[in-house]
Coordinates of C-alpha atoms and ligand atoms in Angstrom, one line a residue:
X1 CA 24.8 -74.6 -65.4
X2 CA 28.6 -74.6 -65.1
X3 CA 29.9 -76.0 -61.9
X4 CA 31.1 -72.6 -60.7
X5 CA 30.2 -68.7 -61.0
X6 CA 31.7 -65.6 -59.8
X7 CA 28.9 -64.0 -57.3
X8 CA 30.6 -61.0 -56.1
X9 CA 33.8 -59.3 -56.9
X10 CA 35.5 -56.7 -54.3
X11 CA 38.6 -54.9 -54.9
X12 CA 40.8 -57.4 -53.3
X13 CA 38.7 -60.6 -53.2
X14 CA 36.3 -62.6 -55.4
X15 CA 33.2 -64.6 -54.1
X16 CA 32.7 -68.0 -56.3
X17 CA 29.5 -70.1 -55.8
X18 CA 30.3 -73.9 -56.7
X19 CA 27.9 -76.1 -57.3
X20 CA 29.9 -79.2 -58.1
X21 CA 33.1 -79.0 -56.5
X22 CA 34.3 -82.2 -57.9
X23 CA 33.8 -81.2 -61.5
X24 CA 35.7 -78.0 -60.8
X25 CA 38.7 -79.6 -59.5
X26 CA 38.8 -82.4 -61.8
X27 CA 39.7 -84.8 -59.3
X28 CA 42.3 -82.7 -57.5
X29 CA 41.9 -81.7 -54.0
X30 CA 40.8 -78.0 -53.5
X31 CA 41.7 -76.4 -50.4
X32 CA 42.6 -73.1 -48.9
X33 CA 45.5 -71.9 -50.7
X34 CA 44.7 -73.6 -54.0
X35 CA 44.9 -71.4 -56.9
X36 CA 42.0 -70.6 -59.2
X37 CA 41.6 -69.3 -62.6
X38 CA 38.8 -67.0 -63.1
X39 CA 38.1 -66.0 -66.8
X40 CA 36.3 -63.0 -68.2
X41 CA 35.3 -62.2 -71.8
X42 CA 39.0 -61.5 -72.7
X43 CA 41.2 -64.7 -73.1
X44 CA 43.2 -63.7 -70.1
X45 CA 42.6 -65.2 -66.7
X46 CA 42.7 -63.8 -62.9
X47 CA 44.8 -66.1 -60.9
X48 CA 43.4 -66.1 -57.4
X49 CA 44.2 -68.0 -54.0
X50 CA 41.4 -69.5 -51.9
X51 CA 41.5 -67.8 -48.8
X52 CA 38.4 -69.5 -47.3
X53 CA 35.2 -71.2 -47.8
X54 CA 31.9 -71.8 -46.5
X55 CA 28.8 -74.1 -47.4
X56 CA 25.3 -73.0 -48.2
X57 CA 22.5 -75.5 -48.0
X58 CA 19.8 -74.7 -50.3
X59 CA 16.5 -76.2 -51.5
X60 CA 17.0 -77.7 -54.9
X61 CA 14.5 -78.3 -57.6
X62 CA 14.1 -81.7 -56.8
X63 CA 13.1 -80.6 -53.1
X64 CA 16.1 -82.0 -51.3
X65 CA 19.0 -79.9 -50.2
X66 CA 21.9 -78.9 -52.5
X67 CA 25.1 -78.0 -51.1
X68 CA 26.9 -74.9 -52.5
X69 CA 30.6 -74.1 -51.5
X70 CA 31.0 -70.4 -51.4
X71 CA 34.7 -69.5 -52.1
X72 CA 36.4 -66.6 -51.4
X73 CA 39.7 -65.9 -53.1
X74 CA 42.2 -63.2 -53.3
X75 CA 43.2 -62.1 -57.0
X76 CA 47.2 -62.3 -57.3
X77 CA 47.6 -61.2 -60.9
X78 CA 46.6 -62.0 -64.5
X79 CA 47.9 -64.5 -67.2
X80 CA 47.4 -63.6 -70.7
X81 CA 46.6 -66.0 -73.6
X82 CA 50.5 -66.6 -74.1
X83 CA 50.9 -67.6 -70.6
X84 CA 52.5 -64.3 -69.6
X85 CA 51.7 -63.3 -66.0
X86 CA 51.3 -59.8 -64.7
X87 CA 50.8 -59.2 -60.9
X88 CA 48.4 -57.4 -59.4
X89 CA 44.4 -57.5 -59.0
X90 CA 43.8 -55.8 -62.1
X91 CA 40.4 -55.2 -63.4
X92 CA 38.0 -58.0 -63.8
X93 CA 35.9 -57.4 -66.9
X94 CA 32.2 -57.8 -65.8
X95 CA 30.8 -60.4 -66.0
X96 CA 33.5 -62.8 -65.3
X97 CA 32.7 -66.0 -67.0
X98 CA 34.3 -69.1 -65.8
X99 CA 36.4 -70.7 -62.9
X100 CA 38.7 -73.4 -62.9
X101 CA 41.2 -74.7 -60.5
X102 CA 44.7 -74.2 -61.6
X103 CA 46.7 -77.4 -61.8
X104 CA 50.1 -77.9 -60.8
X105 CA 51.9 -77.5 -64.0
X106 CA 50.0 -74.3 -64.6
X107 CA 50.9 -73.1 -61.5
X108 CA 54.6 -73.9 -62.0
X109 CA 54.7 -72.4 -65.3
X110 CA 53.7 -69.0 -63.6
X111 CA 56.3 -69.4 -61.0
X112 CA 58.8 -70.1 -63.9
X113 CA 57.9 -66.6 -65.4
X114 CA 60.8 -65.5 -63.6
X115 CA 63.7 -64.8 -66.3
X116 CA 65.5 -68.3 -66.2
X117 CA 68.9 -66.4 -65.9
X118 CA 67.7 -64.7 -62.5
X119 CA 65.8 -67.7 -61.0
X120 CA 67.0 -68.2 -57.6
X121 CA 65.6 -71.2 -55.5
X122 CA 65.3 -71.6 -51.8
X123 CA 61.9 -72.6 -51.4
X124 CA 58.5 -74.7 -52.6
X125 CA 54.9 -74.1 -52.4
X126 CA 53.5 -75.0 -48.9
X127 CA 50.7 -76.7 -49.8
X128 CA 52.5 -78.6 -52.7
X129 CA 56.2 -79.2 -52.3
X130 CA 56.3 -80.1 -56.2
X131 CA 55.9 -76.5 -57.1
X132 CA 59.3 -74.9 -56.9
X133 CA 59.0 -71.0 -56.1
X134 CA 62.0 -69.3 -57.2
X135 CA 62.4 -65.7 -56.9
X136 CA 64.3 -63.2 -59.3
X137 CA 67.6 -63.3 -57.8
X138 CA 68.6 -59.7 -58.7
X139 CA 65.5 -58.1 -57.5
X140 CA 65.9 -60.3 -54.2
X141 CA 69.4 -59.3 -53.4
X142 CA 69.6 -56.0 -54.9
X143 CA 66.7 -54.7 -52.5
X144 CA 66.4 -54.9 -48.7
X145 CA 65.1 -58.0 -47.1
X146 CA 63.1 -58.4 -44.1
X147 CA 62.8 -61.8 -42.4
X148 CA 60.1 -61.6 -39.4
X149 CA 58.6 -64.3 -37.3
X150 CA 58.2 -65.1 -33.7
X151 CA 61.0 -67.1 -32.1
X152 CA 61.4 -70.6 -33.2
X153 CA 59.5 -69.9 -36.6
X154 CA 62.5 -70.9 -38.7
X155 CA 64.1 -67.2 -39.4
X156 CA 67.7 -68.2 -38.9
X157 CA 67.4 -71.4 -40.7
X158 CA 65.8 -69.4 -43.6
X159 CA 68.6 -67.0 -43.8
X160 CA 71.0 -69.7 -43.9
X161 CA 69.6 -71.7 -46.5
X162 CA 69.3 -68.5 -48.6
X163 CA 73.1 -67.6 -48.2
X164 CA 74.2 -71.5 -48.5
X165 CA 72.3 -71.5 -51.9
X166 CA 73.8 -67.7 -52.9
X167 CA 77.4 -69.2 -52.3
X168 CA 76.6 -72.2 -54.5
X169 CA 75.8 -70.1 -57.4
X170 CA 78.2 -70.6 -60.3
X171 CA 78.5 -68.8 -63.8
X172 CA 78.0 -71.3 -66.5
X173 CA 79.8 -69.3 -69.2
X174 CA 83.1 -69.5 -67.1
X175 CA 85.5 -71.6 -68.7
X176 CA 87.2 -73.1 -65.8
X177 CA 85.4 -74.5 -62.4
X178 CA 85.9 -72.6 -59.3
X179 CA 85.5 -73.3 -55.6
X180 CA 84.6 -69.8 -54.3
X181 CA 82.5 -67.6 -56.2
X182 CA 82.1 -63.9 -55.8
X183 CA 79.4 -64.0 -53.2
X184 CA 80.0 -61.8 -50.2
X185 CA 77.8 -62.0 -46.9
X186 CA 78.4 -60.5 -43.7
X187 CA 76.3 -61.7 -40.7
X188 CA 75.8 -60.1 -37.4
X189 CA 75.3 -63.3 -35.3
X190 CA 74.1 -62.5 -31.9
X191 CA 74.0 -66.0 -30.6
X192 CA 76.9 -67.7 -32.2
X193 CA 74.2 -69.8 -34.3
X194 CA 75.8 -69.6 -37.8
X195 CA 79.3 -71.2 -37.3
X196 CA 77.7 -74.7 -37.8
X197 CA 75.9 -73.5 -40.8
X198 CA 79.1 -72.2 -42.5
X199 CA 82.0 -74.2 -41.4
X200 CA 83.9 -72.6 -44.2
X201 CA 83.1 -69.1 -43.2
X202 CA 85.5 -66.4 -41.9
X203 CA 84.4 -66.5 -38.2
X204 CA 85.2 -63.4 -36.2
X205 CA 84.4 -63.9 -32.3
X206 CA 85.6 -61.3 -29.6
X207 CA 88.9 -62.9 -29.4
X208 CA 89.9 -62.4 -33.0
X209 CA 87.7 -59.5 -34.0
X210 CA 89.5 -56.0 -34.2
X211 CA 87.5 -53.2 -34.4
X212 CA 89.8 -50.2 -33.6
X213 CA 88.4 -47.4 -31.3
X214 CA 90.1 -44.6 -33.5
X215 CA 87.5 -45.6 -36.4
X216 CA 84.8 -44.4 -34.1
X217 CA 83.0 -41.2 -35.1
X218 CA 82.0 -38.6 -32.6
X219 CA 78.7 -40.0 -31.8
X220 CA 79.8 -43.3 -31.3
X221 CA 83.0 -42.2 -28.9
X222 CA 80.3 -40.2 -27.0
X223 CA 78.5 -43.5 -26.6
X224 CA 81.4 -44.9 -25.1
X225 CA 82.8 -42.5 -22.9
X226 CA 80.4 -39.9 -22.0
X227 CA 77.4 -40.2 -19.5
X228 CA 75.1 -37.9 -21.1
X229 CA 73.3 -37.0 -17.8
X230 CA 76.5 -36.0 -16.0
X231 CA 76.7 -32.4 -14.8
X232 CA 79.9 -32.1 -16.7
X233 CA 78.9 -33.9 -19.7
X234 CA 79.6 -30.8 -22.0
X235 CA 83.1 -30.2 -20.8
X236 CA 83.8 -33.9 -21.2
X237 CA 82.5 -33.7 -24.9
X238 CA 84.5 -30.6 -25.5
X239 CA 87.7 -31.7 -24.1
X240 CA 87.5 -35.1 -25.8
X241 CA 87.1 -33.7 -29.2
X242 CA 89.9 -31.4 -28.5
X243 CA 92.2 -34.1 -27.5
X244 CA 91.4 -36.5 -29.9
X245 CA 91.5 -34.2 -33.0
X246 CA 95.1 -33.0 -31.6
X247 CA 95.9 -36.8 -31.2
X248 CA 94.9 -37.6 -34.7
X249 CA 97.1 -34.6 -36.1
X250 CA 100.2 -35.5 -33.8
X251 CA 100.2 -39.1 -35.5
X252 CA 99.6 -37.7 -39.1
X253 CA 102.6 -38.0 -41.4
X254 CA 101.3 -36.3 -44.5
X255 CA 101.9 -32.6 -45.6
X256 CA 100.9 -29.5 -43.5
X257 CA 98.0 -28.9 -45.8
X258 CA 96.5 -32.0 -45.2
X259 CA 97.2 -32.2 -41.5
X260 CA 95.2 -28.9 -41.4
X261 CA 92.0 -30.8 -42.9
X262 CA 91.8 -33.2 -40.1
X263 CA 88.8 -33.2 -37.9
X264 CA 87.4 -35.4 -35.3
X265 CA 85.8 -37.7 -37.3
X266 CA 88.6 -38.3 -39.8
X267 CA 89.4 -42.3 -40.0
X268 CA 92.8 -41.6 -38.6
X269 CA 94.8 -43.1 -35.6
X270 CA 95.3 -41.5 -32.3
X271 CA 96.4 -43.0 -29.1
X272 CA 94.0 -43.4 -26.6
X273 CA 96.7 -43.4 -23.8
X274 CA 98.1 -39.9 -24.9
X275 CA 94.2 -38.8 -24.9
X276 CA 93.7 -40.0 -21.3
X277 CA 97.1 -38.4 -20.3
X278 CA 96.1 -35.1 -21.7
X279 CA 92.8 -35.1 -20.0
X280 CA 94.4 -36.0 -16.7
X281 CA 96.7 -33.1 -17.1
X282 CA 93.7 -30.8 -17.8
X283 CA 92.0 -32.4 -14.7
X284 CA 95.3 -31.3 -12.4
X285 CA 96.1 -28.2 -14.1
X286 CA 97.0 -25.2 -12.1
X287 CA 97.6 -21.7 -13.4
X288 CA 100.5 -19.5 -12.4
X289 CA 99.2 -16.6 -10.7
X290 CA 102.6 -15.6 -9.5
X291 CA 103.6 -11.7 -9.3
X292 CA 107.1 -10.5 -9.0
X293 CA 106.6 -10.3 -5.2
X294 CA 104.8 -13.7 -4.4
X295 CA 104.6 -16.8 -5.9
X296 CA 100.9 -18.4 -6.3
X297 CA 98.7 -20.4 -8.4
X298 CA 94.9 -21.1 -8.7
X299 CA 93.0 -24.0 -9.9
X300 CA 92.7 -24.4 -13.9
X301 CA 89.2 -24.2 -15.5
X302 CA 88.8 -28.0 -15.4
X303 CA 90.6 -28.8 -12.1
X304 CA 89.0 -31.6 -10.2
X305 CA 86.1 -31.6 -12.5
X306 CA 86.9 -34.6 -14.9
X307 CA 87.4 -37.3 -12.1
X308 CA 84.3 -39.5 -13.1
X309 CA 85.3 -39.2 -16.6
X310 CA 88.8 -40.3 -16.1
X311 CA 87.6 -43.2 -14.1
X312 CA 85.4 -44.2 -16.7
X313 CA 87.9 -43.9 -19.7
X314 CA 90.2 -46.1 -17.3
X315 CA 87.6 -48.7 -16.9
X316 CA 86.9 -48.9 -20.5
X317 CA 90.6 -49.1 -21.6
X318 CA 91.2 -51.9 -19.0
X319 CA 88.2 -54.0 -19.6
X320 CA 89.6 -56.9 -21.1
X321 CA 86.2 -57.5 -22.9
X322 CA 86.6 -54.6 -24.9
X323 CA 90.1 -55.7 -26.1
X324 CA 88.9 -55.9 -29.7
X325 CA 87.9 -52.2 -29.3
X326 CA 90.5 -50.4 -27.0
X327 CA 93.4 -53.2 -26.6
X328 CA 96.8 -52.9 -27.9
X329 CA 95.6 -55.0 -31.3
X330 CA 93.4 -52.0 -32.0
X331 CA 96.4 -50.0 -31.8
X332 CA 98.3 -51.4 -34.1
X333 CA 95.9 -52.4 -36.8
X334 CA 95.8 -50.5 -40.0
X335 CA 92.3 -49.5 -42.0
X336 CA 93.0 -51.9 -44.8
X337 CA 93.4 -54.9 -42.2
X338 CA 90.3 -54.1 -40.9
X339 CA 88.4 -53.8 -44.0
X340 CA 89.9 -57.1 -45.2
X341 CA 88.8 -58.8 -41.9
X342 CA 85.1 -57.8 -42.3
X343 CA 84.6 -58.5 -46.2
X344 CA 86.6 -62.0 -45.9
X345 CA 89.5 -60.7 -48.0
X346 CA 92.0 -62.4 -45.9
X347 CA 95.2 -63.5 -47.4
X348 CA 95.0 -67.1 -48.0
X349 CA 91.7 -67.5 -46.3
X350 CA 89.3 -66.1 -48.5
X351 CA 85.6 -66.4 -47.6
X352 CA 82.2 -65.9 -49.2
X353 CA 80.6 -65.5 -45.6
X354 CA 82.0 -63.5 -42.5
X355 CA 80.2 -64.5 -39.4
X356 CA 80.6 -62.0 -36.7
X357 CA 79.8 -63.4 -33.6
X358 CA 78.4 -60.9 -31.1
X359 CA 77.7 -63.3 -28.3
X360 CA 80.7 -62.2 -26.5
X361 CA 80.4 -58.6 -27.1
X362 CA 78.8 -56.8 -23.8
X363 CA 75.7 -55.5 -24.3
X364 CA 76.6 -51.7 -23.7
X365 CA 78.9 -51.7 -26.8
X366 CA 76.5 -53.9 -29.0
X367 CA 74.7 -51.1 -30.8
X368 CA 78.1 -49.3 -31.1
X369 CA 79.9 -52.3 -32.6
X370 CA 77.0 -52.9 -35.2
X371 CA 77.2 -49.3 -35.8
X372 CA 81.0 -48.8 -36.8
X373 CA 81.1 -52.0 -38.7
X374 CA 78.1 -51.1 -40.8
X375 CA 79.7 -47.7 -41.4
X376 CA 82.9 -49.3 -42.5
X377 CA 81.0 -51.7 -44.9
X378 CA 79.0 -48.5 -46.3
X379 CA 82.1 -46.5 -46.7
X380 CA 83.9 -49.3 -48.4
X381 CA 81.1 -49.9 -50.8
X382 CA 81.0 -46.0 -51.4
X383 CA 84.8 -45.7 -52.1
X384 CA 84.7 -48.9 -54.2
X385 CA 82.2 -47.8 -56.5
X386 CA 83.8 -44.3 -56.8
X387 CA 87.1 -45.6 -57.8
X388 CA 85.9 -48.2 -60.3
X389 CA 86.3 -46.7 -63.7
X390 CA 82.8 -47.9 -64.7
X391 CA 81.1 -46.9 -61.6
X392 CA 80.2 -50.8 -60.9
X393 CA 79.9 -52.6 -57.8
X394 CA 81.7 -55.8 -58.5
X395 CA 81.7 -57.1 -55.2
X396 CA 78.2 -56.3 -53.9
X397 CA 77.6 -56.8 -50.1
X398 CA 74.6 -58.2 -48.2
X399 CA 74.4 -57.5 -44.5
X400 CA 72.4 -59.6 -42.6
X401 CA 71.2 -58.1 -39.0
X402 CA 70.1 -61.0 -36.8
X403 CA 67.8 -60.0 -33.9
X404 CA 67.9 -56.5 -35.3
X405 CA 65.3 -55.1 -32.6
X406 CA 68.2 -55.5 -29.9
X407 CA 70.3 -52.8 -31.8
X408 CA 68.0 -50.6 -34.0
X409 CA 64.8 -50.3 -31.7
X410 CA 62.1 -47.6 -33.0
X411 CA 62.6 -46.0 -29.5
X412 CA 64.5 -42.6 -29.6
X413 CA 66.9 -43.5 -26.9
X414 CA 70.3 -42.0 -27.5
X415 CA 72.5 -45.0 -26.9
X416 CA 71.0 -46.8 -30.1
X417 CA 71.1 -43.7 -32.4
X418 CA 74.5 -44.6 -33.9
X419 CA 73.6 -48.0 -34.7
X420 CA 70.2 -46.7 -36.0
X421 CA 72.0 -43.9 -38.0
X422 CA 74.3 -46.4 -39.6
X423 CA 71.7 -49.0 -40.7
X424 CA 69.1 -46.5 -41.9
X425 CA 72.0 -45.1 -44.0
X426 CA 72.4 -48.6 -45.6
X427 CA 68.7 -48.8 -45.9
X428 CA 68.1 -45.6 -47.6
X429 CA 71.4 -45.3 -49.9
X430 CA 73.0 -48.6 -49.8
X431 CA 71.3 -50.0 -52.7
X432 CA 73.1 -47.5 -55.0
X433 CA 76.4 -48.7 -53.8
X434 CA 76.1 -52.3 -54.0
X435 CA 75.3 -52.7 -50.4
X436 CA 72.0 -54.3 -49.0
X437 CA 70.5 -55.5 -45.6
X438 CA 68.4 -58.4 -44.4
X439 CA 66.9 -57.4 -41.3
X440 CA 65.9 -60.5 -39.2
X441 CA 63.2 -60.1 -36.3
X442 CA 61.1 -61.4 -33.8
X443 CA 59.9 -58.2 -32.9
X444 CA 59.1 -56.4 -36.1
X445 CA 56.9 -53.8 -34.4
X446 CA 60.0 -52.7 -32.2
X447 CA 62.2 -51.9 -35.4
X448 CA 62.8 -48.4 -36.8
X449 CA 60.3 -47.9 -39.5
X450 CA 62.6 -46.0 -41.7
X451 CA 64.4 -49.2 -42.1
X452 CA 61.5 -51.6 -42.4
X453 CA 59.7 -49.4 -45.0
X454 CA 62.8 -49.4 -47.2
X455 CA 62.4 -53.4 -47.5
X456 CA 61.2 -54.4 -50.8
X457 CA 60.9 -58.2 -50.0
X458 CA 59.6 -60.1 -47.1
X459 CA 59.6 -63.3 -45.7
X460 CA 56.8 -63.2 -43.0
X461 CA 57.0 -66.4 -40.9
X462 CA 54.8 -67.4 -38.2
X463 CA 53.8 -64.4 -36.1
X464 CA 51.9 -64.7 -32.8
X465 CA 52.0 -61.5 -31.5
X466 CA 49.0 -59.4 -32.7
X467 CA 50.9 -55.8 -32.4
X468 CA 53.6 -57.7 -34.6
X469 CA 50.9 -59.0 -37.1
X470 CA 49.3 -55.6 -37.3
X471 CA 52.7 -54.1 -38.0
X472 CA 53.5 -56.4 -41.0
X473 CA 50.0 -56.2 -42.4
X474 CA 50.5 -52.3 -42.4
X475 CA 53.9 -53.0 -44.4
X476 CA 52.2 -55.3 -47.1
X477 CA 50.0 -54.1 -49.9
X478 CA 46.5 -53.7 -48.9
X479 CA 45.2 -56.1 -51.5
X480 CA 47.0 -58.9 -49.6
X481 CA 45.6 -58.3 -46.5
X482 CA 43.5 -61.3 -46.6
X483 CA 46.8 -63.3 -47.0
X484 CA 48.6 -62.4 -44.0
X485 CA 45.6 -63.8 -41.6
X486 CA 47.6 -66.9 -42.0
X487 CA 50.6 -65.4 -40.3
X488 CA 49.7 -67.0 -36.8
X489 CA 49.1 -70.6 -38.3
X490 CA 52.3 -71.2 -40.2
X491 CA 54.4 -74.0 -39.2
X492 CA 58.4 -73.6 -38.8
X493 CA 60.1 -73.1 -42.0
X494 CA 56.7 -71.9 -43.7
X495 CA 56.6 -68.2 -44.6
X496 CA 54.6 -65.8 -46.8
X497 CA 56.9 -64.7 -49.5
X498 CA 56.0 -61.1 -50.5
X499 CA 57.5 -58.3 -52.7
X500 CA 59.3 -57.3 -56.0
X501 CA 61.3 -60.6 -56.2
X502 CA 58.5 -62.8 -56.0
X503 CA 56.3 -63.6 -59.2
X504 CA 53.2 -63.4 -57.1
X505 CA 52.7 -63.5 -53.3
X506 CA 52.9 -67.3 -52.0
X507 CA 53.0 -69.3 -48.9
X508 CA 56.1 -71.2 -49.3
X509 CA 58.0 -73.9 -47.2
X510 CA 61.7 -72.8 -47.1
X511 CA 64.3 -75.7 -47.8
X512 CA 66.0 -76.9 -44.7
X513 CA 69.5 -75.6 -44.3
X514 CA 72.4 -78.1 -44.8
X515 CA 74.3 -77.9 -42.5
X516 CA 71.8 -76.2 -40.1
X517 CA 72.6 -73.2 -37.7
X518 CA 73.0 -74.5 -34.0
X519 CA 69.7 -72.9 -33.2
X520 CA 67.5 -76.1 -33.5
X521 CA 65.0 -76.9 -30.8
X522 CA 66.4 -78.8 -27.9
X523 CA 65.2 -82.3 -27.7
X524 CA 64.1 -82.3 -24.1
X525 CA 62.7 -85.7 -24.1
X526 CA 65.7 -87.3 -25.8
X527 CA 68.0 -85.5 -23.7
X528 CA 66.3 -86.3 -20.3
X529 CA 65.8 -89.8 -21.1
X530 CA 69.4 -90.4 -21.0
X531 CA 71.4 -91.3 -17.9
X532 CA 72.5 -88.7 -15.8
X533 CA 75.3 -86.7 -17.3
X534 CA 78.3 -85.1 -15.7
X535 CA 79.2 -81.5 -16.2
X536 CA 82.7 -80.0 -16.0
X537 CA 82.0 -76.8 -14.4
X538 CA 85.8 -75.7 -14.6
X539 CA 85.9 -74.9 -18.2
X540 CA 82.6 -73.1 -18.1
X541 CA 83.7 -71.0 -15.1
X542 CA 86.9 -70.3 -16.7
X543 CA 85.2 -69.0 -20.0
X544 CA 82.8 -67.0 -17.9
X545 CA 85.4 -65.3 -15.8
X546 CA 87.7 -64.7 -18.8
Ligands
LIG1 N1 62.7 -75.1 -43.4 C1 62.6 -75.9 -42.2 N2 62.3 -77.1 -42.2 C2 61.9 -77.8 -41.0 N3 62.2 -77.1 -39.9 C3 62.7 -76.1 -40.0 C4 62.6 -75.2 -41.0 N4 63.3 -74.1 -40.5 C5 63.5 -74.0 -39.2 N5 63.0 -75.3 -38.7 C6 63.0 -75.8 -37.3 O1 62.4 -74.7 -36.5 C7 63.3 -74.6 -35.6 C8 63.6 -73.0 -35.2 O2 64.3 -72.7 -36.1 P1 65.3 -71.1 -36.2 O3 66.2 -71.4 -35.0 O4 65.5 -70.9 -37.4 O5 64.1 -70.0 -35.5 P2 64.1 -68.6 -35.5 O6 63.0 -67.9 -36.0 O7 65.6 -68.0 -36.0 O8 63.9 -68.3 -34.0 P3 64.6 -67.1 -33.0 O9 63.9 -65.9 -33.3 O10 64.6 -67.6 -31.5 O11 66.1 -67.1 -33.5 C9 64.6 -75.5 -35.4 O12 64.3 -76.6 -34.6 C10 64.5 -75.9 -37.0 O13 64.9 -77.2 -37.1
LIG2 MG1 67.0 -66.9 -35.1

């Protein structure tokens, strides 16, 4: 009798009875996560991963008890006689004949079926660090990526490592060595974590960021200036539209015909102070009703109705925290400078990675900020491709949305609609124009489904919340359901790597980031054991009050 036999075949798992575990493994350890080869009558084998096992005690012929290991394994793909690997459960020809453990070099060979030219490395197999798990880098970056996991599961480190590896890529056929490759990554960093991981990056904080208000579209402008529950909001919307469109026309220097085409959403300059003045005029307008006999006037249609609106406009205009948006530097900047700033094409300071540090951006304008930058990056990619003679995207972008649940939630709340629209547009059409998104979140269940359903690759890290686990399970092909059972047990830096770019779904350990993002766990015991440390409150308070 052979040491192992298949006793049951289900669509997404096989059950194997093992009489002699040592013989099956040939001395190697067999554990949950080990790979098996299941041969049928053809010469190809199913590769399956052990998901669980149990032990049955049965009376043997000799009269004592025989231990039988019952393994359950999830089929991942088929390897043919020539070592060619194809994903998917496939059919197992009945009866399956023999079962053996796949050895390290066999498993490595399977992973190496990724075209060597396209191999991109950032992880090893969780159960055996000697097995490298490369992905197909073209498929990985040209489709959207989702990185999900509870807090502290290692998402930021994973993202940092992936980007670091991307900036190290070099084209071997180039005759000269070069220090900067053509990687372009833009990170929305909510907690100022990425600066340490990318010391050479183009860093934009609230002090240096310039995101001019005149590039906002109608929806974003209304987000910023209109309280939709106010009685007069329809009047406010109408007058804002009229005065802004007039303001754009007034500053336009092109031909008369071109001027006629200018509309509310044209990405053209207008002066916010002129708009404010025009609105004040309307609020104070009196209409002359004098007759030859008597001088008289009456209140204009909006007389006194715009008080709240004007106060809000003025408050925003004078809010120093919003200087990056509405301050004087936002008035003088040109569209080209804005684009260069966000793509790292800054004269003399080019950078592969642009870190947009949003930690100082007031929460009420966070969604709008992400929305505007995303829209600019999308439009830039669109026009770049359009202008390029052969229609190629030669500077493809990756946009990383950290803590995405904060600005693209599933909820239909109006205040998130602009950022949701902008990111959904990248999710739906970005691929064609060479702009892809990496969505990083600890609350996947709270994120817009439109966005998640467009992701082709997943790094699912430890997830403890059952609602999030179920959500992730739903997004992952049925046949892999059993693999996701391990989600709550993964350790920091471990992930299930699933998707187009992976040879087969795998449990991997991400390489640690060098240098790390500043999101590492605080070493409480070490810090607390030190002698009392004095704190200078003055600079803290100053920074706060700024
Ligand atoms: N690949 C790894 N190897 C070893 N340790 C890791 C690895 N990745 C992350 N860690 C550790 O896990 C901890 C949390 O990592 P990280 O900040 O990336 O988590 P996170 O998922 O981004 O959390 P949050 O949702 O709160 O932002 C850190 O202390 C880090 O050192
Ligand atoms: Mg993080």
